[in-house]
Amino acid sequence: MDWDKLRVFHAVAEAGSFTHAGENLNLSQSAVSRQISALEESVKVPLFHRHARGLILTEQGELLYRTAHDVFAKLSMAEARIRESKERPSGPLKVTTTVAFGSTWLTPRINEFLERYPEIELSLVLNDEELDLAMREADVAIRMQPPRQADLVQRQLMTLRYHVFASPEYIKQYGMPKTPEDLKDHRLIIYGADARPPVSNVNWMMATAQQFKPDMRPILKLNNIYGIFRATESGLGISALPDYLLPTNSNLVRILPELEGPSFDAYFVYPEELRHSKRIAVFRDFLIEEISKVKAKAAAAATSASTDK
């Protein structure tokens, strides 16, 4: 089977149209169409159903696509391992993590990593859905739950915990809660039923308030941690947030420090085949270094607060 035609077929199956595949391959629509027609003629079966809205794989096309997709994934993995033979870490590195963690904790630190390793071509994919690392949708994932896929290496990065936060504007308008019971008189922002948080009892703050006011209702429900963070910053209400969501430029204030929520672990995950990747190793070491800085800063702040007392 002609390798170029197989490459074009895979691109068309991924894109769903000749036009989009041609844009990705830098080929004209007619050139792509001719390649597919020639491939169908060589295998003597149709590979696509042609519709006005696009292309749909036939049963035989699905079989060929799955095989081609697996082949291209393995070739991509082999290419990555060959590239690792160089002394200096270089080449593409695609990292995926959640929208909240990527936006608030990871992205502000990326500049330092790229200054250290300018030969690495870093891509960040912020997505609350888990990408398939085995099929090379990404090289590395930072996940807030243990991976469900097999054949993945996982390293525990850090333990995170939920705390209660409010903005200075909210505190100025509605006052500062002094005890957990005071939460019953405040505007609480909570996670909606379709949220996918890393802990099961994510609305523990609301449960605490409802111990003192069973019929209490939240001011807002949101299904996204980053959305709750931004709503809290705006002064809408009080929320329970993971402590990683507090970047250095956030104005949020931790309140009720004696009230601690559930904890969870963040994991550094990558395919077994990339265990010896230098790019992944230096990125992991960089993250561990940054986490150590955060811990040292928190310890210094706690010592300072204790001294002030």
mmCIF file of C-alpha atoms in Angstrom:
data_model
loop_
_atom_site.group_PDB
_atom_site.id
_atom_site.type_symbol
_atom_site.label_atom_id
_atom_site.label_comp_id
_atom_site.label_asym_id
_atom_site.label_seq_id
_atom_site.Cartn_x
_atom_site.Cartn_y
_atom_site.Cartn_z
ATOM 1 C CA MET A 1 0.000 0.000 0.000
ATOM 2 C CA ASP A 2 1.325 3.439 -0.979
ATOM 3 C CA TRP A 3 2.589 5.257 2.108
ATOM 4 C CA ASP A 4 1.654 8.740 0.851
ATOM 5 C CA LYS A 5 -1.896 7.640 0.087
ATOM 6 C CA LEU A 6 -2.195 6.085 3.558
ATOM 7 C CA ARG A 7 -0.982 9.343 5.119
ATOM 8 C CA VAL A 8 -3.576 11.318 3.143
ATOM 9 C CA PHE A 9 -6.299 8.801 4.057
ATOM 10 C CA HIS A 10 -5.488 9.152 7.760
ATOM 11 C CA ALA A 11 -5.608 12.948 7.520
ATOM 12 C CA VAL A 12 -8.975 12.868 5.708
ATOM 13 C CA ALA A 13 -10.447 10.437 8.252
ATOM 14 C CA GLU A 14 -9.288 12.736 11.079
ATOM 15 C CA ALA A 15 -10.547 15.933 9.436
ATOM 16 C CA GLY A 16 -13.814 14.605 8.026
ATOM 17 C CA SER A 17 -13.476 16.426 4.706
ATOM 18 C CA PHE A 18 -11.123 16.782 1.760
ATOM 19 C CA THR A 19 -10.922 20.545 2.267
ATOM 20 C CA HIS A 20 -9.808 20.453 5.907
ATOM 21 C CA ALA A 21 -7.416 17.581 5.268
ATOM 22 C CA GLY A 22 -5.881 19.514 2.368
ATOM 23 C CA GLU A 23 -5.349 22.526 4.628
ATOM 24 C CA ASN A 24 -3.588 20.336 7.200
ATOM 25 C CA LEU A 25 -1.431 18.644 4.553
ATOM 26 C CA ASN A 26 -0.830 21.788 2.491
ATOM 27 C CA LEU A 27 -2.429 20.110 -0.541
ATOM 28 C CA SER A 28 -5.286 21.189 -2.786
ATOM 29 C CA GLN A 29 -8.709 19.623 -2.310
ATOM 30 C CA SER A 30 -8.502 18.005 -5.758
ATOM 31 C CA ALA A 31 -5.099 16.469 -4.989
ATOM 32 C CA VAL A 32 -6.470 14.962 -1.761
ATOM 33 C CA SER A 33 -9.545 13.648 -3.569
ATOM 34 C CA ARG A 34 -7.389 12.015 -6.263
ATOM 35 C CA GLN A 35 -5.229 10.279 -3.643
ATOM 36 C CA ILE A 36 -8.281 8.863 -1.880
ATOM 37 C CA SER A 37 -9.843 7.709 -5.147
ATOM 38 C CA ALA A 38 -6.568 5.994 -6.115
ATOM 39 C CA LEU A 39 -6.388 4.291 -2.716
ATOM 40 C CA GLU A 40 -9.984 3.068 -2.969
ATOM 41 C CA GLU A 41 -9.226 1.728 -6.444
ATOM 42 C CA SER A 42 -6.149 -0.122 -5.187
ATOM 43 C CA VAL A 43 -7.995 -1.801 -2.281
ATOM 44 C CA LYS A 44 -11.124 -2.278 -4.467
ATOM 45 C CA VAL A 45 -13.587 -1.085 -1.783
ATOM 46 C CA PRO A 46 -15.042 2.356 -0.926
ATOM 47 C CA LEU A 47 -13.501 3.838 2.200
ATOM 48 C CA PHE A 48 -15.834 6.816 2.637
ATOM 49 C CA HIS A 49 -19.509 7.595 2.198
ATOM 50 C CA ARG A 50 -19.711 10.976 0.439
ATOM 51 C CA HIS A 51 -22.353 13.341 1.853
ATOM 52 C CA ALA A 52 -23.096 17.016 1.321
ATOM 53 C CA ARG A 53 -21.987 17.722 4.883
ATOM 54 C CA GLY A 54 -18.763 15.770 4.706
ATOM 55 C CA LEU A 55 -17.328 12.269 4.715
ATOM 56 C CA ILE A 56 -18.227 9.242 6.821
ATOM 57 C CA LEU A 57 -16.012 6.156 6.988
ATOM 58 C CA THR A 58 -17.402 2.909 5.629
ATOM 59 C CA GLU A 59 -16.965 -0.292 7.623
ATOM 60 C CA GLN A 60 -13.809 -1.078 5.622
ATOM 61 C CA GLY A 61 -12.671 2.521 6.067
ATOM 62 C CA GLU A 62 -13.079 2.225 9.852
ATOM 63 C CA LEU A 63 -10.900 -0.901 9.841
ATOM 64 C CA LEU A 64 -8.179 0.791 7.806
ATOM 65 C CA TYR A 65 -8.376 3.961 9.910
ATOM 66 C CA ARG A 66 -7.916 2.103 13.213
ATOM 67 C CA THR A 67 -4.902 0.266 11.786
ATOM 68 C CA ALA A 68 -3.395 3.429 10.279
ATOM 69 C CA HIS A 69 -3.997 5.385 13.486
ATOM 70 C CA ASP A 70 -2.165 2.741 15.493
ATOM 71 C CA VAL A 71 0.721 2.717 13.007
ATOM 72 C CA PHE A 72 1.098 6.508 13.054
ATOM 73 C CA ALA A 73 0.981 6.547 16.860
ATOM 74 C CA LYS A 74 3.778 3.972 17.034
ATOM 75 C CA LEU A 75 5.819 5.889 14.465
ATOM 76 C CA SER A 76 5.375 9.076 16.470
ATOM 77 C CA MET A 77 6.555 7.258 19.587
ATOM 78 C CA ALA A 78 9.580 5.864 17.749
ATOM 79 C CA GLU A 79 10.422 9.309 16.411
ATOM 80 C CA ALA A 80 10.283 10.709 19.922
ATOM 81 C CA ARG A 81 12.621 8.005 21.254
ATOM 82 C CA ILE A 82 15.102 8.594 18.436
ATOM 83 C CA ARG A 83 15.054 12.306 19.180
ATOM 84 C CA GLU A 84 15.921 11.553 22.812
ATOM 85 C CA SER A 85 19.319 10.237 21.709
ATOM 86 C CA LYS A 86 20.508 13.834 21.526
ATOM 87 C CA GLU A 87 22.337 15.135 24.587
ATOM 88 C CA ARG A 88 20.303 18.313 24.982
ATOM 89 C CA PRO A 89 16.511 17.924 25.523
ATOM 90 C CA SER A 90 14.816 19.195 22.391
ATOM 91 C CA GLY A 91 11.799 18.745 20.182
ATOM 92 C CA PRO A 92 8.048 18.834 20.776
ATOM 93 C CA LEU A 93 6.528 18.216 24.198
ATOM 94 C CA LYS A 94 2.742 18.268 24.492
ATOM 95 C CA VAL A 95 1.441 18.613 28.051
ATOM 96 C CA THR A 96 -2.209 18.349 29.046
ATOM 97 C CA THR A 97 -3.876 19.282 32.318
ATOM 98 C CA THR A 98 -7.129 20.727 33.605
ATOM 99 C CA VAL A 99 -8.274 24.207 32.597
ATOM 100 C CA ALA A 100 -8.074 25.486 36.175
ATOM 101 C CA PHE A 101 -4.631 24.125 37.041
ATOM 102 C CA GLY A 102 -3.179 25.028 33.664
ATOM 103 C CA SER A 103 -4.559 28.569 33.667
ATOM 104 C CA THR A 104 -3.691 29.573 37.208
ATOM 105 C CA TRP A 105 -0.701 27.496 38.352
ATOM 106 C CA LEU A 106 1.142 26.067 35.360
ATOM 107 C CA THR A 107 1.031 28.747 32.662
ATOM 108 C CA PRO A 108 2.562 31.555 34.780
ATOM 109 C CA ARG A 109 5.607 29.327 35.390
ATOM 110 C CA ILE A 110 6.198 28.206 31.791
ATOM 111 C CA ASN A 111 8.379 31.189 30.836
ATOM 112 C CA GLU A 112 11.129 30.088 33.224
ATOM 113 C CA PHE A 113 11.035 26.521 31.873
ATOM 114 C CA LEU A 114 11.349 27.671 28.254
ATOM 115 C CA GLU A 115 14.185 30.039 29.112
ATOM 116 C CA ARG A 116 16.000 27.069 30.595
ATOM 117 C CA TYR A 117 15.215 24.703 27.696
ATOM 118 C CA PRO A 118 14.658 26.822 24.560
ATOM 119 C CA GLU A 119 15.086 23.801 22.261
ATOM 120 C CA ILE A 120 11.919 22.211 23.626
ATOM 121 C CA GLU A 121 8.802 23.054 21.602
ATOM 122 C CA LEU A 122 6.165 23.091 24.336
ATOM 123 C CA SER A 123 2.427 22.812 23.705
ATOM 124 C CA LEU A 124 -0.142 23.059 26.494
ATOM 125 C CA VAL A 125 -3.568 21.485 26.048
ATOM 126 C CA LEU A 126 -5.961 22.648 28.768
ATOM 127 C CA ASN A 127 -8.889 20.272 28.843
ATOM 128 C CA ASP A 128 -10.988 18.852 31.675
ATOM 129 C CA GLU A 129 -11.451 15.701 29.589
ATOM 130 C CA GLU A 130 -8.619 13.167 29.786
ATOM 131 C CA LEU A 131 -6.648 12.847 26.543
ATOM 132 C CA ASP A 132 -5.462 9.425 25.419
ATOM 133 C CA LEU A 133 -1.730 9.346 26.180
ATOM 134 C CA ALA A 134 -1.332 5.847 24.752
ATOM 135 C CA MET A 135 -2.434 7.183 21.359
ATOM 136 C CA ARG A 136 -0.114 10.202 21.715
ATOM 137 C CA GLU A 137 -2.858 12.810 22.024
ATOM 138 C CA ALA A 138 -0.357 14.247 24.519
ATOM 139 C CA ASP A 139 3.043 13.225 25.883
ATOM 140 C CA VAL A 140 2.452 14.154 29.528
ATOM 141 C CA ALA A 141 -0.592 14.754 31.705
ATOM 142 C CA ILE A 142 -0.888 16.478 35.071
ATOM 143 C CA ARG A 143 -4.022 14.964 36.546
ATOM 144 C CA MET A 144 -5.965 15.493 39.735
ATOM 145 C CA GLN A 145 -6.949 11.833 39.905
ATOM 146 C CA PRO A 146 -5.045 8.571 39.371
ATOM 147 C CA PRO A 147 -5.016 7.592 35.670
ATOM 148 C CA ARG A 148 -7.528 5.004 34.497
ATOM 149 C CA GLN A 149 -5.546 3.949 31.431
ATOM 150 C CA ALA A 150 -3.212 0.977 31.577
ATOM 151 C CA ASP A 151 0.495 1.108 30.694
ATOM 152 C CA LEU A 152 0.993 4.614 32.057
ATOM 153 C CA VAL A 153 3.698 5.717 34.476
ATOM 154 C CA GLN A 154 2.366 7.889 37.297
ATOM 155 C CA ARG A 155 4.306 9.947 39.831
ATOM 156 C CA GLN A 156 2.626 11.725 42.716
ATOM 157 C CA LEU A 157 3.512 15.427 42.438
ATOM 158 C CA MET A 158 1.851 17.020 45.442
ATOM 159 C CA THR A 159 -1.075 16.848 47.842
ATOM 160 C CA LEU A 160 -3.621 19.637 47.535
ATOM 161 C CA ARG A 161 -6.404 20.695 49.874
ATOM 162 C CA TYR A 162 -9.582 22.734 49.678
ATOM 163 C CA HIS A 163 -9.883 25.928 51.755
ATOM 164 C CA VAL A 164 -12.474 28.695 52.014
ATOM 165 C CA PHE A 165 -11.897 31.968 50.148
ATOM 166 C CA ALA A 166 -13.544 35.329 49.553
ATOM 167 C CA SER A 167 -12.550 38.572 47.851
ATOM 168 C CA PRO A 168 -11.791 41.778 49.767
ATOM 169 C CA GLU A 169 -14.794 43.382 48.036
ATOM 170 C CA TYR A 170 -17.109 40.670 49.310
ATOM 171 C CA ILE A 171 -15.743 40.936 52.854
ATOM 172 C CA LYS A 172 -16.155 44.716 52.784
ATOM 173 C CA GLN A 173 -19.800 44.443 51.695
ATOM 174 C CA TYR A 174 -20.959 41.378 53.642
ATOM 175 C CA GLY A 175 -18.475 41.067 56.498
ATOM 176 C CA MET A 176 -15.938 38.444 57.507
ATOM 177 C CA PRO A 177 -17.249 35.100 58.824
ATOM 178 C CA LYS A 178 -15.704 34.465 62.230
ATOM 179 C CA THR A 179 -16.871 30.866 62.771
ATOM 180 C CA PRO A 180 -18.095 28.028 60.540
ATOM 181 C CA GLU A 181 -21.625 28.725 61.801
ATOM 182 C CA ASP A 182 -21.428 32.222 60.300
ATOM 183 C CA LEU A 183 -21.422 30.663 56.818
ATOM 184 C CA LYS A 184 -25.190 30.199 57.102
ATOM 185 C CA ASP A 185 -25.599 33.981 56.759
ATOM 186 C CA HIS A 186 -23.375 34.337 53.684
ATOM 187 C CA ARG A 187 -23.577 33.905 49.907
ATOM 188 C CA LEU A 188 -21.984 30.580 48.989
ATOM 189 C CA ILE A 189 -20.815 29.513 45.529
ATOM 190 C CA ILE A 190 -20.829 25.735 45.105
ATOM 191 C CA TYR A 191 -20.228 23.008 42.528
ATOM 192 C CA GLY A 192 -23.159 21.903 40.367
ATOM 193 C CA ALA A 193 -24.379 18.339 39.994
ATOM 194 C CA ASP A 194 -22.589 17.910 36.642
ATOM 195 C CA ALA A 195 -19.210 19.089 37.963
ATOM 196 C CA ARG A 196 -16.309 16.630 37.834
ATOM 197 C CA PRO A 197 -14.176 17.547 40.868
ATOM 198 C CA PRO A 198 -11.282 15.407 42.142
ATOM 199 C CA VAL A 199 -13.077 14.637 45.441
ATOM 200 C CA SER A 200 -16.536 13.199 46.086
ATOM 201 C CA ASN A 201 -17.558 15.540 48.922
ATOM 202 C CA VAL A 202 -16.671 18.705 47.007
ATOM 203 C CA ASN A 203 -19.568 20.707 48.515
ATOM 204 C CA TRP A 204 -18.331 20.184 52.061
ATOM 205 C CA MET A 205 -18.519 23.944 52.771
ATOM 206 C CA MET A 206 -22.249 24.011 51.975
ATOM 207 C CA ALA A 207 -22.726 20.887 54.107
ATOM 208 C CA THR A 208 -21.019 22.731 56.988
ATOM 209 C CA ALA A 209 -23.363 25.724 56.629
ATOM 210 C CA GLN A 210 -26.434 23.483 56.360
ATOM 211 C CA GLN A 211 -25.630 21.967 59.756
ATOM 212 C CA PHE A 212 -26.770 25.307 61.176
ATOM 213 C CA LYS A 213 -29.366 26.185 58.492
ATOM 214 C CA PRO A 214 -30.690 23.043 56.778
ATOM 215 C CA ASP A 215 -32.738 24.923 54.154
ATOM 216 C CA MET A 216 -29.836 27.112 53.028
ATOM 217 C CA ARG A 217 -29.407 27.583 49.270
ATOM 218 C CA PRO A 218 -26.304 28.679 47.314
ATOM 219 C CA ILE A 219 -26.084 31.991 45.470
ATOM 220 C CA LEU A 220 -24.647 30.159 42.433
ATOM 221 C CA LYS A 221 -23.855 26.656 41.196
ATOM 222 C CA LEU A 222 -21.072 26.119 38.651
ATOM 223 C CA ASN A 223 -19.735 22.970 37.013
ATOM 224 C CA ASN A 224 -16.186 24.298 36.545
ATOM 225 C CA ILE A 225 -13.524 25.015 39.183
ATOM 226 C CA TYR A 226 -12.020 27.888 37.217
ATOM 227 C CA GLY A 227 -15.466 29.450 36.830
ATOM 228 C CA ILE A 228 -15.965 29.293 40.602
ATOM 229 C CA PHE A 229 -12.557 30.899 41.096
ATOM 230 C CA ARG A 230 -13.445 33.816 38.808
ATOM 231 C CA ALA A 231 -16.899 34.244 40.372
ATOM 232 C CA THR A 232 -15.267 34.421 43.802
ATOM 233 C CA GLU A 233 -12.732 36.972 42.567
ATOM 234 C CA SER A 234 -15.599 39.134 41.318
ATOM 235 C CA GLY A 235 -17.022 39.423 44.841
ATOM 236 C CA LEU A 236 -20.122 37.318 44.181
ATOM 237 C CA GLY A 237 -19.691 35.070 47.201
ATOM 238 C CA ILE A 238 -17.589 32.686 49.267
ATOM 239 C CA SER A 239 -16.297 29.411 47.798
ATOM 240 C CA ALA A 240 -14.198 26.352 48.599
ATOM 241 C CA LEU A 241 -11.221 26.156 46.245
ATOM 242 C CA PRO A 242 -8.093 23.993 45.925
ATOM 243 C CA ASP A 243 -5.106 25.965 47.197
ATOM 244 C CA TYR A 244 -3.300 25.733 43.833
ATOM 245 C CA LEU A 245 -5.866 28.192 42.446
ATOM 246 C CA LEU A 246 -4.329 31.074 44.370
ATOM 247 C CA PRO A 247 -1.707 32.582 42.033
ATOM 248 C CA THR A 248 0.521 35.350 43.327
ATOM 249 C CA ASN A 249 -1.602 38.048 41.656
ATOM 250 C CA SER A 250 -4.946 36.833 43.085
ATOM 251 C CA ASN A 251 -6.752 39.121 45.503
ATOM 252 C CA LEU A 252 -8.602 36.302 47.242
ATOM 253 C CA VAL A 253 -8.357 36.028 51.021
ATOM 254 C CA ARG A 254 -8.405 32.736 52.866
ATOM 255 C CA ILE A 255 -11.053 32.864 55.584
ATOM 256 C CA LEU A 256 -11.905 30.506 58.451
ATOM 257 C CA PRO A 257 -8.401 28.949 58.453
ATOM 258 C CA GLU A 258 -9.532 26.332 60.977
ATOM 259 C CA LEU A 259 -11.982 24.998 58.392
ATOM 260 C CA GLU A 260 -10.101 22.627 56.062
ATOM 261 C CA GLY A 261 -11.685 20.686 53.263
ATOM 262 C CA PRO A 262 -10.791 17.348 51.662
ATOM 263 C CA SER A 263 -7.398 16.733 50.099
ATOM 264 C CA PHE A 264 -6.372 15.059 46.858
ATOM 265 C CA ASP A 265 -3.178 14.221 44.979
ATOM 266 C CA ALA A 266 -1.933 15.607 41.682
ATOM 267 C CA TYR A 267 -0.146 13.118 39.413
ATOM 268 C CA PHE A 268 2.479 13.413 36.681
ATOM 269 C CA VAL A 269 1.531 10.832 34.050
ATOM 270 C CA TYR A 270 3.154 9.654 30.816
ATOM 271 C CA PRO A 271 3.313 6.521 28.630
ATOM 272 C CA GLU A 272 5.648 3.690 29.583
ATOM 273 C CA GLU A 273 7.396 4.062 26.209
ATOM 274 C CA LEU A 274 8.579 7.569 27.179
ATOM 275 C CA ARG A 275 10.057 6.512 30.509
ATOM 276 C CA HIS A 276 13.580 7.498 29.359
ATOM 277 C CA SER A 277 12.569 10.734 27.631
ATOM 278 C CA LYS A 278 14.880 13.617 28.554
ATOM 279 C CA ARG A 279 12.200 16.181 27.730
ATOM 280 C CA ILE A 280 9.793 14.558 30.164
ATOM 281 C CA ALA A 281 12.494 14.171 32.822
ATOM 282 C CA VAL A 282 13.493 17.843 32.761
ATOM 283 C CA PHE A 283 9.845 18.954 32.774
ATOM 284 C CA ARG A 284 9.111 16.715 35.761
ATOM 285 C CA ASP A 285 12.176 18.025 37.617
ATOM 286 C CA PHE A 286 11.116 21.588 36.861
ATOM 287 C CA LEU A 287 7.646 20.966 38.308
ATOM 288 C CA ILE A 288 9.105 19.390 41.445
ATOM 289 C CA GLU A 289 11.401 22.391 41.848
ATOM 290 C CA GLU A 290 8.473 24.816 41.497
ATOM 291 C CA ILE A 291 6.398 22.826 43.992
ATOM 292 C CA SER A 292 9.300 22.955 46.476
ATOM 293 C CA LYS A 293 9.382 26.749 46.089
ATOM 294 C CA VAL A 294 5.658 26.960 46.818
ATOM 295 C CA LYS A 295 6.037 24.773 49.914
ATOM 296 C CA ALA A 296 9.001 26.823 51.166
ATOM 297 C CA LYS A 297 7.070 30.057 50.667
ATOM 298 C CA ALA A 298 4.052 28.676 52.522
ATOM 299 C CA ALA A 299 6.247 27.475 55.392
ATOM 300 C CA ALA A 300 7.927 30.906 55.637
ATOM 301 C CA ALA A 301 4.512 32.608 55.691
ATOM 302 C CA ALA A 302 3.291 30.288 58.445
ATOM 303 C CA THR A 303 6.426 30.962 60.505
ATOM 304 C CA SER A 304 5.981 34.702 60.028
ATOM 305 C CA ALA A 305 2.345 34.560 61.075
ATOM 306 C CA SER A 306 3.266 32.554 64.186
ATOM 307 C CA THR A 307 5.984 35.065 65.084
ATOM 308 C CA ASP A 308 3.567 37.986 64.687
ATOM 309 C CA LYS A 309 1.241 36.396 67.218
#
